[in-house]
Amino acid sequence: MQAQATCLPVTSSLEAGTDAGANEPAERRDDASAAPVPGPAAEPTAGAGHRSWTAALLAERPSVLLREELSRFGVGLGLASLYGLSLGARQGGVSFVRHAAGVPAAMIAVACVGVPALTIVLTLFDAPLDPPRALSATARAAAATGLVLGGLAPASALFVVTSGADATAALMGLLGLAVGGAVGICVLLRDLGAVLQREGGVAGVSRSTAALVVFAAFAVVLALRVWWGMLPILKGGAL
């Protein structure tokens, strides 16, 4: 009798616990059983931080290294020469070489003549612009120009070869040069203007802005002069 009496409370407690679990709301049990399971979305993507070649080419770099900036400038010249090849497709032969050399020649002239002169003028105005920063801005501008001209090269070749009149071919070629040159000048002025506005005063910024505007006009005239003298397609089109 005593052994049976001691077993009765245990049995009743187990039944009570079972009943409590059965009477527990289904929502609570579902919430308790639902545990976060890591899926494929939670796994990091392998190439999440990878930049494209174009973004790396045009990216601003914290430190200016001469070798890297010259390499970026050279890439821009190489891409621009592709546009020159497309212009030379109308006449063929030696015209390929002349146009491939003539298109990037204007970029070299602006970089070697215009940018140093602008740097000297800004130095006279006490503008906070050092030669390494000017070199970096010039390299980025050349890379941007080369990317635009290289992208327009296939369309330019199509228009130049299929145009019936020389003037039409020359006009289409000059239009692509204008677009690429405008993009490069905008990139150069934006980079230089950002440095001057960040560290210069109000009077210094005004003088520097005027110098940048004059430089932009000078760069356009210089580039057109070089292209007119070195690109036979423009002379053949009587432009």
Coordinates of C-alpha atoms in Angstrom, one line a residue:
M1 CA 0.0 0.0 0.0
Q2 CA 2.8 2.4 0.8
A3 CA 4.6 1.7 -2.5
Q4 CA 1.5 2.3 -4.5
A5 CA 0.8 5.5 -2.6
T6 CA 4.2 6.9 -3.5
C7 CA 3.8 6.2 -7.2
L8 CA 0.5 8.0 -7.5
P9 CA 1.8 11.6 -7.4
V10 CA 4.5 10.9 -10.0
T11 CA 2.0 9.5 -12.4
S12 CA -0.3 12.4 -11.9
S13 CA 2.5 14.9 -12.4
L14 CA 3.5 13.3 -15.7
E15 CA -0.1 13.3 -16.9
A16 CA -0.4 17.0 -15.9
G17 CA 2.8 17.9 -17.8
T18 CA 1.5 16.0 -20.9
D19 CA -1.8 17.8 -20.7
A20 CA -0.1 21.1 -20.3
G21 CA 2.0 20.5 -23.4
A22 CA -1.1 19.4 -25.3
N23 CA -3.1 22.5 -24.2
E24 CA -0.2 24.8 -25.1
P25 CA -1.0 27.2 -28.0
A26 CA 0.2 26.0 -31.4
E27 CA 1.8 29.4 -32.1
R28 CA 4.1 29.2 -29.1
R29 CA 5.2 25.7 -30.0
D30 CA 5.9 26.7 -33.6
D31 CA 7.9 29.8 -32.5
A32 CA 9.9 27.7 -30.2
S33 CA 10.7 25.0 -32.8
A34 CA 11.5 27.5 -35.6
A35 CA 15.2 28.2 -35.4
P36 CA 17.1 30.4 -37.9
V37 CA 18.8 28.1 -40.4
P38 CA 21.6 29.6 -42.4
G39 CA 20.9 29.3 -46.1
P40 CA 22.8 30.2 -49.2
A41 CA 21.7 33.9 -48.9
A42 CA 23.6 34.2 -45.6
E43 CA 26.8 33.0 -47.1
P44 CA 29.2 35.7 -48.3
T45 CA 29.5 36.1 -52.0
A46 CA 32.9 35.2 -53.3
G47 CA 33.3 38.3 -55.6
A48 CA 31.4 40.8 -53.5
G49 CA 34.3 43.3 -53.2
H50 CA 35.7 42.8 -56.7
R51 CA 35.9 45.9 -58.9
S52 CA 35.7 45.9 -62.7
W53 CA 38.7 46.8 -64.8
T54 CA 37.1 50.1 -65.9
A55 CA 36.3 51.1 -62.2
A56 CA 39.9 50.2 -61.2
L57 CA 41.3 52.3 -64.2
L58 CA 39.3 55.4 -63.3
A59 CA 39.4 55.0 -59.5
E60 CA 41.0 57.7 -57.3
R61 CA 44.1 56.5 -55.6
P62 CA 45.1 57.7 -52.1
S63 CA 48.8 57.8 -53.0
V64 CA 50.2 59.0 -56.4
L65 CA 52.8 56.6 -57.8
L66 CA 54.6 57.7 -61.0
R67 CA 54.6 54.2 -62.5
E68 CA 50.9 53.6 -61.9
E69 CA 49.9 56.9 -63.3
L70 CA 52.0 56.6 -66.4
S71 CA 50.6 53.1 -66.9
R72 CA 47.0 54.5 -66.7
F73 CA 47.9 57.3 -69.1
G74 CA 49.4 54.8 -71.5
V75 CA 46.2 52.7 -71.4
G76 CA 44.2 55.8 -72.3
L77 CA 46.5 56.5 -75.3
G78 CA 46.2 52.9 -76.4
L79 CA 42.4 52.9 -76.3
A80 CA 42.4 56.3 -78.2
S81 CA 44.5 54.8 -80.9
L82 CA 41.8 52.2 -81.6
Y83 CA 39.5 55.1 -82.6
G84 CA 42.3 56.3 -84.9
L85 CA 42.4 52.9 -86.5
S86 CA 38.6 53.2 -87.2
L87 CA 39.1 56.5 -88.9
G88 CA 41.9 55.1 -91.0
A89 CA 39.6 52.3 -92.3
R90 CA 38.2 54.7 -94.9
Q91 CA 41.5 54.9 -96.9
G92 CA 43.4 52.0 -95.5
G93 CA 47.2 51.3 -95.8
V94 CA 49.4 54.0 -94.3
S95 CA 46.3 55.8 -93.2
F96 CA 45.8 53.3 -90.4
V97 CA 49.2 54.3 -88.8
R98 CA 48.7 58.0 -89.3
H99 CA 45.3 58.1 -87.7
A100 CA 46.3 55.7 -84.9
A101 CA 49.1 58.0 -84.0
G102 CA 47.2 61.3 -84.6
V103 CA 44.3 60.7 -82.3
P104 CA 46.4 60.2 -79.1
A105 CA 48.9 62.8 -80.2
A106 CA 46.4 65.5 -79.1
M107 CA 46.1 64.0 -75.7
I108 CA 49.9 64.0 -75.3
A109 CA 50.1 67.6 -76.4
V110 CA 47.5 68.7 -73.9
A111 CA 49.2 66.7 -71.1
C112 CA 52.7 67.9 -71.9
V113 CA 52.0 71.5 -72.8
G114 CA 48.7 72.6 -71.2
V115 CA 48.7 70.8 -67.8
P116 CA 52.2 72.0 -66.8
A117 CA 51.3 75.6 -67.8
L118 CA 48.1 75.3 -65.8
T119 CA 50.1 74.0 -62.8
I120 CA 52.5 76.9 -63.0
V121 CA 49.7 79.5 -63.2
L122 CA 47.9 77.9 -60.2
T123 CA 51.1 78.0 -58.3
L124 CA 51.4 81.7 -58.9
F125 CA 47.9 82.1 -57.5
D126 CA 49.0 80.2 -54.3
A127 CA 46.6 77.4 -55.2
P128 CA 47.1 74.2 -53.2
L129 CA 47.9 72.0 -56.2
D130 CA 51.1 69.9 -56.4
P131 CA 52.5 68.3 -59.5
P132 CA 51.7 64.7 -58.4
R133 CA 48.1 65.6 -58.0
A134 CA 48.0 67.2 -61.4
L135 CA 49.7 64.1 -62.8
S136 CA 47.0 61.9 -61.3
A137 CA 44.2 64.0 -62.6
T138 CA 45.8 64.1 -66.1
A139 CA 46.1 60.3 -66.1
R140 CA 42.5 59.8 -65.1
A141 CA 41.3 62.2 -67.8
A142 CA 43.4 60.4 -70.4
A143 CA 41.9 57.1 -69.3
A144 CA 38.4 58.4 -69.5
T145 CA 39.0 59.9 -73.0
G146 CA 40.5 56.6 -74.1
L147 CA 37.5 54.6 -72.8
V148 CA 35.0 56.8 -74.6
L149 CA 37.0 56.8 -77.9
G150 CA 37.6 53.0 -77.7
G151 CA 33.9 52.4 -77.2
L152 CA 33.0 54.6 -80.1
A153 CA 35.6 52.9 -82.4
P154 CA 33.3 50.2 -83.9
A155 CA 30.5 52.6 -84.7
S156 CA 33.0 55.1 -86.1
A157 CA 34.4 52.5 -88.4
L158 CA 31.0 51.6 -89.7
F159 CA 30.0 55.3 -90.4
V160 CA 33.4 56.1 -91.9
V161 CA 33.5 53.2 -94.3
T162 CA 29.9 53.3 -95.4
S163 CA 29.6 57.1 -95.8
G164 CA 29.2 58.2 -99.4
A165 CA 30.7 61.6 -99.0
D166 CA 34.1 62.5 -97.5
A167 CA 32.6 65.4 -95.6
T168 CA 30.1 63.1 -93.9
A169 CA 32.9 60.7 -92.8
A170 CA 35.0 63.6 -91.5
L171 CA 32.0 65.0 -89.6
M172 CA 31.3 61.7 -87.9
G173 CA 34.9 61.2 -87.0
L174 CA 35.2 64.7 -85.6
L175 CA 32.0 64.2 -83.6
G176 CA 33.5 61.2 -81.8
L177 CA 36.7 63.1 -81.1
A178 CA 34.6 66.0 -79.6
V179 CA 32.7 63.6 -77.3
G180 CA 35.9 61.9 -76.1
G181 CA 37.7 65.1 -75.6
A182 CA 34.9 66.7 -73.7
V183 CA 34.7 63.8 -71.3
G184 CA 38.4 64.0 -70.6
I185 CA 38.4 67.7 -70.0
C186 CA 35.4 67.4 -67.7
V187 CA 37.2 64.7 -65.6
L188 CA 40.4 66.8 -65.5
L189 CA 38.6 70.0 -64.4
R190 CA 36.5 68.2 -61.9
D191 CA 39.5 66.6 -60.2
L192 CA 41.5 69.8 -60.1
G193 CA 38.5 71.9 -59.0
A194 CA 37.8 69.5 -56.1
V195 CA 41.3 69.9 -54.8
L196 CA 41.2 73.7 -55.1
Q197 CA 37.8 74.1 -53.5
R198 CA 38.7 71.9 -50.6
E199 CA 41.8 73.7 -49.6
G200 CA 41.7 77.2 -51.1
G201 CA 40.0 80.4 -50.0
V202 CA 37.3 82.3 -51.7
A203 CA 39.6 84.6 -53.6
G204 CA 41.9 81.7 -54.5
V205 CA 39.1 79.6 -55.7
S206 CA 37.8 82.4 -58.0
R207 CA 41.2 82.9 -59.6
S208 CA 41.7 79.2 -59.9
T209 CA 38.3 78.8 -61.6
A210 CA 39.2 81.4 -64.1
A211 CA 42.5 79.7 -64.8
L212 CA 40.6 76.4 -65.3
V213 CA 38.2 77.9 -67.8
V214 CA 41.0 79.5 -69.8
F215 CA 42.8 76.1 -69.7
A216 CA 39.7 74.3 -71.1
A217 CA 39.5 76.7 -74.0
F218 CA 43.3 76.3 -74.7
A219 CA 43.0 72.5 -74.5
V220 CA 40.2 72.5 -77.1
V221 CA 42.1 74.7 -79.5
L222 CA 45.3 72.8 -79.1
A223 CA 43.6 69.4 -79.6
L224 CA 41.8 70.6 -82.7
R225 CA 45.0 72.0 -84.1
V226 CA 46.8 68.7 -83.6
W227 CA 44.0 66.6 -85.1
W228 CA 43.7 68.9 -88.1
G229 CA 47.4 68.6 -88.8
M230 CA 47.7 64.8 -88.3
L231 CA 44.4 63.3 -89.4
P232 CA 44.1 63.0 -93.1
I233 CA 40.4 62.2 -92.9
L234 CA 39.6 65.8 -91.7
K235 CA 41.5 67.4 -94.5
G236 CA 39.9 65.0 -97.0
G237 CA 36.5 66.1 -95.7
A238 CA 37.3 69.7 -96.3
L239 CA 36.5 70.6 -92.7

